[in-house]
PDB file of C-alpha atoms and ligand atoms in Angstrom:
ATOM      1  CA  UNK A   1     103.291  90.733 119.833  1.00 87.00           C
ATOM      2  CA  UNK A   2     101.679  88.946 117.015  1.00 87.00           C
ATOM      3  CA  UNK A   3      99.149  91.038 114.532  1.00 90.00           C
ATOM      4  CA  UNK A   4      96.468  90.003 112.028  1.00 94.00           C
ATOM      5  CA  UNK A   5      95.463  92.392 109.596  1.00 92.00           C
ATOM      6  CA  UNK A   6      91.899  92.324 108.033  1.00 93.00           C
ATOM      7  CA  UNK A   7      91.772  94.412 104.805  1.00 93.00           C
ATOM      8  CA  UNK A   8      88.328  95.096 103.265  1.00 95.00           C
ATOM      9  CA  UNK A   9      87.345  96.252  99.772  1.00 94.00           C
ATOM     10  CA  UNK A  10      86.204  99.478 100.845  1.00 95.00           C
ATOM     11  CA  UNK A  11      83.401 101.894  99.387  1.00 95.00           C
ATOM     12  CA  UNK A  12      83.761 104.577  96.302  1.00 92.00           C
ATOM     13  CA  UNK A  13      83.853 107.301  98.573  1.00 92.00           C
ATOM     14  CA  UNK A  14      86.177 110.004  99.501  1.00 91.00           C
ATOM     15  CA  UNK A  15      88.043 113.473  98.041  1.00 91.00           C
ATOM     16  CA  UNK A  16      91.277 114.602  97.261  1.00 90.00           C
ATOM     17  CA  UNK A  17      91.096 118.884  97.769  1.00 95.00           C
ATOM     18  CA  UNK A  18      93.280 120.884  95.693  1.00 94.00           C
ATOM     19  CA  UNK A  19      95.458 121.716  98.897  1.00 97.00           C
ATOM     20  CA  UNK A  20      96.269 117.991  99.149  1.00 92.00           C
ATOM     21  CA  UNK A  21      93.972 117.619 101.765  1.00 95.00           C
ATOM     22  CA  UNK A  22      92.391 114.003 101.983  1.00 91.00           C
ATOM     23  CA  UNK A  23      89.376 113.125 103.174  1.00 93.00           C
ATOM     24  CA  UNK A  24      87.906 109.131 103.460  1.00 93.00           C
ATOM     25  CA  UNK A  25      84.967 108.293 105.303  1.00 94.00           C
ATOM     26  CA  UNK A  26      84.382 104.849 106.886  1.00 96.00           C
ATOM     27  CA  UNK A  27      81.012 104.121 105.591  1.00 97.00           C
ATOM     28  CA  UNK A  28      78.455 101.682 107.248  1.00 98.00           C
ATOM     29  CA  UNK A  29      78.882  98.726 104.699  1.00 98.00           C
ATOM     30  CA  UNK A  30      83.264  99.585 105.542  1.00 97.00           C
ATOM     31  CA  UNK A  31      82.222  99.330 109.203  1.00 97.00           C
ATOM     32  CA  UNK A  32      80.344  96.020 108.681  1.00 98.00           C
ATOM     33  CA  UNK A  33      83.165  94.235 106.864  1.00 97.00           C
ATOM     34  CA  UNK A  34      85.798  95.321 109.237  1.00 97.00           C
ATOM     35  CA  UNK A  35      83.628  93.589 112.343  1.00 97.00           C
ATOM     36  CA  UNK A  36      83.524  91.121 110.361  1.00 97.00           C
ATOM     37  CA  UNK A  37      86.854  90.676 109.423  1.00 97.00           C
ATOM     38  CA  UNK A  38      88.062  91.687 113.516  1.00 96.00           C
ATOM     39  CA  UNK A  39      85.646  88.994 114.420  1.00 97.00           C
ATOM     40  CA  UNK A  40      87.300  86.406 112.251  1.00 97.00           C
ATOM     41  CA  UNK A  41      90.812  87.524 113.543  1.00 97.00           C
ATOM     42  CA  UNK A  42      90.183  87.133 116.788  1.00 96.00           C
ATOM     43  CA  UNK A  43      88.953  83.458 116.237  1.00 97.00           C
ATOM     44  CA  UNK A  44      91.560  82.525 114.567  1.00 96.00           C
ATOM     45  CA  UNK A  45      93.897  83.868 117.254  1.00 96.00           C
ATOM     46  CA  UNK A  46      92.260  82.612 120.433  1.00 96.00           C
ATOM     47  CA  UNK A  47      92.269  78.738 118.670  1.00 96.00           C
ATOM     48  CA  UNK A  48      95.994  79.348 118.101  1.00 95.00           C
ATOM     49  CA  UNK A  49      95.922  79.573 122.075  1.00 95.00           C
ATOM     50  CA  UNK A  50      96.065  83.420 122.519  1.00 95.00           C
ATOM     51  CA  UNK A  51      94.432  84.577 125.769  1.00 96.00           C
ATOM     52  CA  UNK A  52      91.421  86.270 124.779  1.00 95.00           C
ATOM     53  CA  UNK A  53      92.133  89.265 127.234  1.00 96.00           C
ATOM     54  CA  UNK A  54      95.446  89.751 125.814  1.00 97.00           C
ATOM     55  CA  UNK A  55      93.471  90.890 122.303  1.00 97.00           C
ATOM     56  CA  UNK A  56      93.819  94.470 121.353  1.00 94.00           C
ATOM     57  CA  UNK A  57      92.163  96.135 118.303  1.00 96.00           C
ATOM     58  CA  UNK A  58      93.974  98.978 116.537  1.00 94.00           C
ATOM     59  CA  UNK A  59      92.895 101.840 115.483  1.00 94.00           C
ATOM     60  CA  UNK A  60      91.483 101.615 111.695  1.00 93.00           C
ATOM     61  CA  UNK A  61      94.889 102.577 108.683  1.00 90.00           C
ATOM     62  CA  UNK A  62      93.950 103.348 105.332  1.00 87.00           C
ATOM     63  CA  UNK A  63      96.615 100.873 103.744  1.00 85.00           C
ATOM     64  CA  UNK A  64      96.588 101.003  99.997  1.00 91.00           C
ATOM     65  CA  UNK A  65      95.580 104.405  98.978  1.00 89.00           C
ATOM     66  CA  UNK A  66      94.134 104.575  94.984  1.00 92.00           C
ATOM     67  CA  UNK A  67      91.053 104.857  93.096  1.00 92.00           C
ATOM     68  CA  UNK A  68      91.756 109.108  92.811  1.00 92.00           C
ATOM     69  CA  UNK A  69      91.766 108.661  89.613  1.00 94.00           C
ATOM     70  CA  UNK A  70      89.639 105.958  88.703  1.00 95.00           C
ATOM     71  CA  UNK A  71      89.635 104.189  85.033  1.00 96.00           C
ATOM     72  CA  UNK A  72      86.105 104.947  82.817  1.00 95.00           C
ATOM     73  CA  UNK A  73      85.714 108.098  85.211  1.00 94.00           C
ATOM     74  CA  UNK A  74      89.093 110.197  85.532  1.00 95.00           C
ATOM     75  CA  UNK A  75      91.167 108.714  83.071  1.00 97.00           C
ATOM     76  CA  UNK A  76      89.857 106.011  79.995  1.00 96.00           C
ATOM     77  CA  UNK A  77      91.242 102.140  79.321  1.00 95.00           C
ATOM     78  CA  UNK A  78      93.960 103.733  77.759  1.00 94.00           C
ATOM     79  CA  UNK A  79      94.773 105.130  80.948  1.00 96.00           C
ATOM     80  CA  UNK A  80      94.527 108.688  79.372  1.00 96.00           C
ATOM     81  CA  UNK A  81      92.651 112.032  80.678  1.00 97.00           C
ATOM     82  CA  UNK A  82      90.438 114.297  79.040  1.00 97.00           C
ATOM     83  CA  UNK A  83      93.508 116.121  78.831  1.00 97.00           C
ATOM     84  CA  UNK A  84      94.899 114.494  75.191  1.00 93.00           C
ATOM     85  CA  UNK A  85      98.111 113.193  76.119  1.00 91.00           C
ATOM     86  CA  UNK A  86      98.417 113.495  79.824  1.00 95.00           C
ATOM     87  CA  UNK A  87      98.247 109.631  81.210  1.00 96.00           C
ATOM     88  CA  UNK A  88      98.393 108.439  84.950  1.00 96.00           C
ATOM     89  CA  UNK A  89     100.037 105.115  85.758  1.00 96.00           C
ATOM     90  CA  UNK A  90      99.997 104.087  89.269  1.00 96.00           C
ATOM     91  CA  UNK A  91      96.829 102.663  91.900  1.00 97.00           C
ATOM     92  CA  UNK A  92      95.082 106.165  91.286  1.00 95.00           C
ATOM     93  CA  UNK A  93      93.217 104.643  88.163  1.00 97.00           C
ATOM     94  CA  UNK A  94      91.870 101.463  89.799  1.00 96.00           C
ATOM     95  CA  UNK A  95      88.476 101.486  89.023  1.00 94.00           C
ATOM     96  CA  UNK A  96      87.878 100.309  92.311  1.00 92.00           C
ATOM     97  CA  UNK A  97      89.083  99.057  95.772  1.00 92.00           C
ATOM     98  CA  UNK A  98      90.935  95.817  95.216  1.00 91.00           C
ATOM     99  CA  UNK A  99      90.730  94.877  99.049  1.00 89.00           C
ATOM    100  CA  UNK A 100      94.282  92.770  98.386  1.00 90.00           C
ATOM    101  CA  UNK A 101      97.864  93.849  98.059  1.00 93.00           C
ATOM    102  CA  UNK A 102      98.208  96.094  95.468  1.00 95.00           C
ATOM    103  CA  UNK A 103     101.417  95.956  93.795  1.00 97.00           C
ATOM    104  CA  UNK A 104     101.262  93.095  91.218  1.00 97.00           C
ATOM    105  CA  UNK A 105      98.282  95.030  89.733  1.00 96.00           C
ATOM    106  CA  UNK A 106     100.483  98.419  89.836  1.00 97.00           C
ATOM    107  CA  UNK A 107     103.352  96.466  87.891  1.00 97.00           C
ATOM    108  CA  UNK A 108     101.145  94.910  85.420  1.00 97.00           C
ATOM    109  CA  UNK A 109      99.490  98.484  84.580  1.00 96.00           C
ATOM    110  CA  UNK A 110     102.471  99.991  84.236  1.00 96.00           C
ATOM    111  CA  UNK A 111     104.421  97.260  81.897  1.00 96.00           C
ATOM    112  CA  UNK A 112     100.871  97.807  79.734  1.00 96.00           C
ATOM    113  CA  UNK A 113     100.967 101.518  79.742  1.00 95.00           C
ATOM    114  CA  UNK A 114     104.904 101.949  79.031  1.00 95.00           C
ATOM    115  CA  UNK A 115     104.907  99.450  76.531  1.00 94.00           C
ATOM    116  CA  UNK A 116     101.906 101.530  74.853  1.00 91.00           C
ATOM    117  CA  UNK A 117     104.212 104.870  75.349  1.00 90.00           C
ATOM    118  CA  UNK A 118     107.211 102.909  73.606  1.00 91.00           C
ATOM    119  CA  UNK A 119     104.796 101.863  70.731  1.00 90.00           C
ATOM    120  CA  UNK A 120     102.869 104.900  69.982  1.00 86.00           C
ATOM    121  CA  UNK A 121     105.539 107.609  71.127  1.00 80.00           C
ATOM    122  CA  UNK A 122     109.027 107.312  71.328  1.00 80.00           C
ATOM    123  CA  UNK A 123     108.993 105.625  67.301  1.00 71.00           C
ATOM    124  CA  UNK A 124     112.088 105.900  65.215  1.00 63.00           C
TER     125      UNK A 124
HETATM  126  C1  FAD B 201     104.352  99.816 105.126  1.00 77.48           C
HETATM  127  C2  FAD B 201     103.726  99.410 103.815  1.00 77.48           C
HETATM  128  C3  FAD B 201     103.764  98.072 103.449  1.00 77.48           C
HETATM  129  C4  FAD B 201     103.194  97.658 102.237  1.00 77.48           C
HETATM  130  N1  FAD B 201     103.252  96.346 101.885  1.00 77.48           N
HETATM  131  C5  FAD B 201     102.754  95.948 100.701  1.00 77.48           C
HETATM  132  C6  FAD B 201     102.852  94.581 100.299  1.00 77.48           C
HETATM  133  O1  FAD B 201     103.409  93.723 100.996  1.00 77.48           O
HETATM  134  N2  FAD B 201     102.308  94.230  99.102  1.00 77.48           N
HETATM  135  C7  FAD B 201     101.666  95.130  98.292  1.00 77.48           C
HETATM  136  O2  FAD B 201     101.194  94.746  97.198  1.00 77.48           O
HETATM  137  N3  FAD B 201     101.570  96.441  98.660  1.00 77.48           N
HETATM  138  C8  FAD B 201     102.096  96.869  99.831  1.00 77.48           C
HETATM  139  N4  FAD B 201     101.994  98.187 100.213  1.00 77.48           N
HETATM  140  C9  FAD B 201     101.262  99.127  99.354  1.00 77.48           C
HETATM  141  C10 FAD B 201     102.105  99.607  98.177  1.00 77.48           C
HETATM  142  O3  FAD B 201     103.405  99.911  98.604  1.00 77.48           O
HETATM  143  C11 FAD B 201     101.435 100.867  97.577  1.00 77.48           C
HETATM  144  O4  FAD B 201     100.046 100.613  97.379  1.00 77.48           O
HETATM  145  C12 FAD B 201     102.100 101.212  96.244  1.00 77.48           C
HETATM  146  O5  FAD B 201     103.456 101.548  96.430  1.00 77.48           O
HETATM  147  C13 FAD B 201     101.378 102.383  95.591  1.00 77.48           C
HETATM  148  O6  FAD B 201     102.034 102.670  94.388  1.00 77.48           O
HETATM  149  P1  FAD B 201     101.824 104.037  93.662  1.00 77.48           P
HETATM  150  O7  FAD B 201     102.774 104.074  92.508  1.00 77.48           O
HETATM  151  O8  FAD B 201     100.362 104.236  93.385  1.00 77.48           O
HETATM  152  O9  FAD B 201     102.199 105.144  94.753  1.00 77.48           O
HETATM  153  P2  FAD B 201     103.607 105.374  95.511  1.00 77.48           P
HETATM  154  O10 FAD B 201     104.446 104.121  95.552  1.00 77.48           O
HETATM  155  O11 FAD B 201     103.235 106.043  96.801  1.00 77.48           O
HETATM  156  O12 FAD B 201     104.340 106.383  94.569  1.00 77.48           O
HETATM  157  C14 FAD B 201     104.007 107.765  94.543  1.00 77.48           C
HETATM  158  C15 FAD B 201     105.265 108.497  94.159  1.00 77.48           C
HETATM  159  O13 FAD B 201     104.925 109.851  93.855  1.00 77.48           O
HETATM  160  C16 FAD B 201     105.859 110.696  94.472  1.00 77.48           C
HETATM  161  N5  FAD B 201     105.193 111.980  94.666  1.00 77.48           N
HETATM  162  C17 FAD B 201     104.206 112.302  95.545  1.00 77.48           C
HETATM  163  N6  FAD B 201     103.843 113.579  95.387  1.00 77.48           N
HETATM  164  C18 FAD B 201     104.594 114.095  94.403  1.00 77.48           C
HETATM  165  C19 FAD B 201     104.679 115.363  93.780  1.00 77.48           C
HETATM  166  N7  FAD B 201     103.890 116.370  94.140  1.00 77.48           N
HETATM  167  N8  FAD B 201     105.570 115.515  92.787  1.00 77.48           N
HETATM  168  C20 FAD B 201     106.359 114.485  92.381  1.00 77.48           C
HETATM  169  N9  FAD B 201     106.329 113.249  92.925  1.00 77.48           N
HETATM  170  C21 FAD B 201     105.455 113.063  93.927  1.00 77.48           C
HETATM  171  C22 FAD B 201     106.231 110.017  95.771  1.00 77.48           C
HETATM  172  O14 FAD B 201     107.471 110.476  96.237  1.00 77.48           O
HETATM  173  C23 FAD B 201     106.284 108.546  95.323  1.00 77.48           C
HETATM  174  O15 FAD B 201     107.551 108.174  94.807  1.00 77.48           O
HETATM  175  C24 FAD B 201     102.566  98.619 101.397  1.00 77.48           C
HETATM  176  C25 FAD B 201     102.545  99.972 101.764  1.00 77.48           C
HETATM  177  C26 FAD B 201     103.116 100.356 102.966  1.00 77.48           C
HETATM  178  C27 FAD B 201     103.111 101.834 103.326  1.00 77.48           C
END
């Protein structure tokens, strides 16, 4: 079996609950983007020879989960919350969806934000 995988900056939208329930619409511009991107998949399968009835669309994955706690809403640049002291460091502060693999951007946050913690509190 051979998969393509069409990732989409998604819309602002969803809610964590206090219980740890998660909830994440697909909204109308998500649903768009994904035909879109299903549409070019398929193309570029059936020119690599596929047989067209052999295609099979999954069901839709949420794969890069962030934005919970999104920078200049949750938490500031300094990656801070209104709670003086109390930082978050990981894809919950992306401002928004990247759409792309997420990881370098993770890594590069968090060599910013610990090198801030070394500077401004672990001195002497
Ligand atoms: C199958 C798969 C393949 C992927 N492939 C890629 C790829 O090729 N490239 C790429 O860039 N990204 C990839 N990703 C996405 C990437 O792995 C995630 O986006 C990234 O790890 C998110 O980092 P994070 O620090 O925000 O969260 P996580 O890595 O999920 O870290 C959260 C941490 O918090 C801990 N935790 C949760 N709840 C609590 C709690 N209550 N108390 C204490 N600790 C808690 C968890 O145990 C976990 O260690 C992939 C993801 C999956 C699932």
């Amino acid at each position: 079996m051979l998969g393509l995988m069409a990732k989409i900056t998604d819309d602002n939208v969803g809610e964590v609950h206090v219980n740890g329930a998660i909830h994440k619409s697909v909204t109308e511009s998500d649903r768009e983007k994904l035909d879109k991107g299903i549409e070019i998949s398929r193309e570029i399968l059936v020119q690599a020879g596929v047989d067209p009835k052999s295609l099979y669309t999954s069901r839709i994955r949420g794969g890069h989960p962030g934005g919970t706690a999104g920078m200049d809403r949750v938490v500031n640049f300094d990656q801070e919350t209104e709670i003086s002291s109390l930082f978050v460091s990981d894809a919950s502060v992306f401002p928004v969806s990247l759409g792309a693999p997420p990881v370098l951007t993770i890594i590069a946050l968090s060599k910013r934000f610990s090198k801030k913690v070394a500077s401004e509190y672990l001195k002497g």
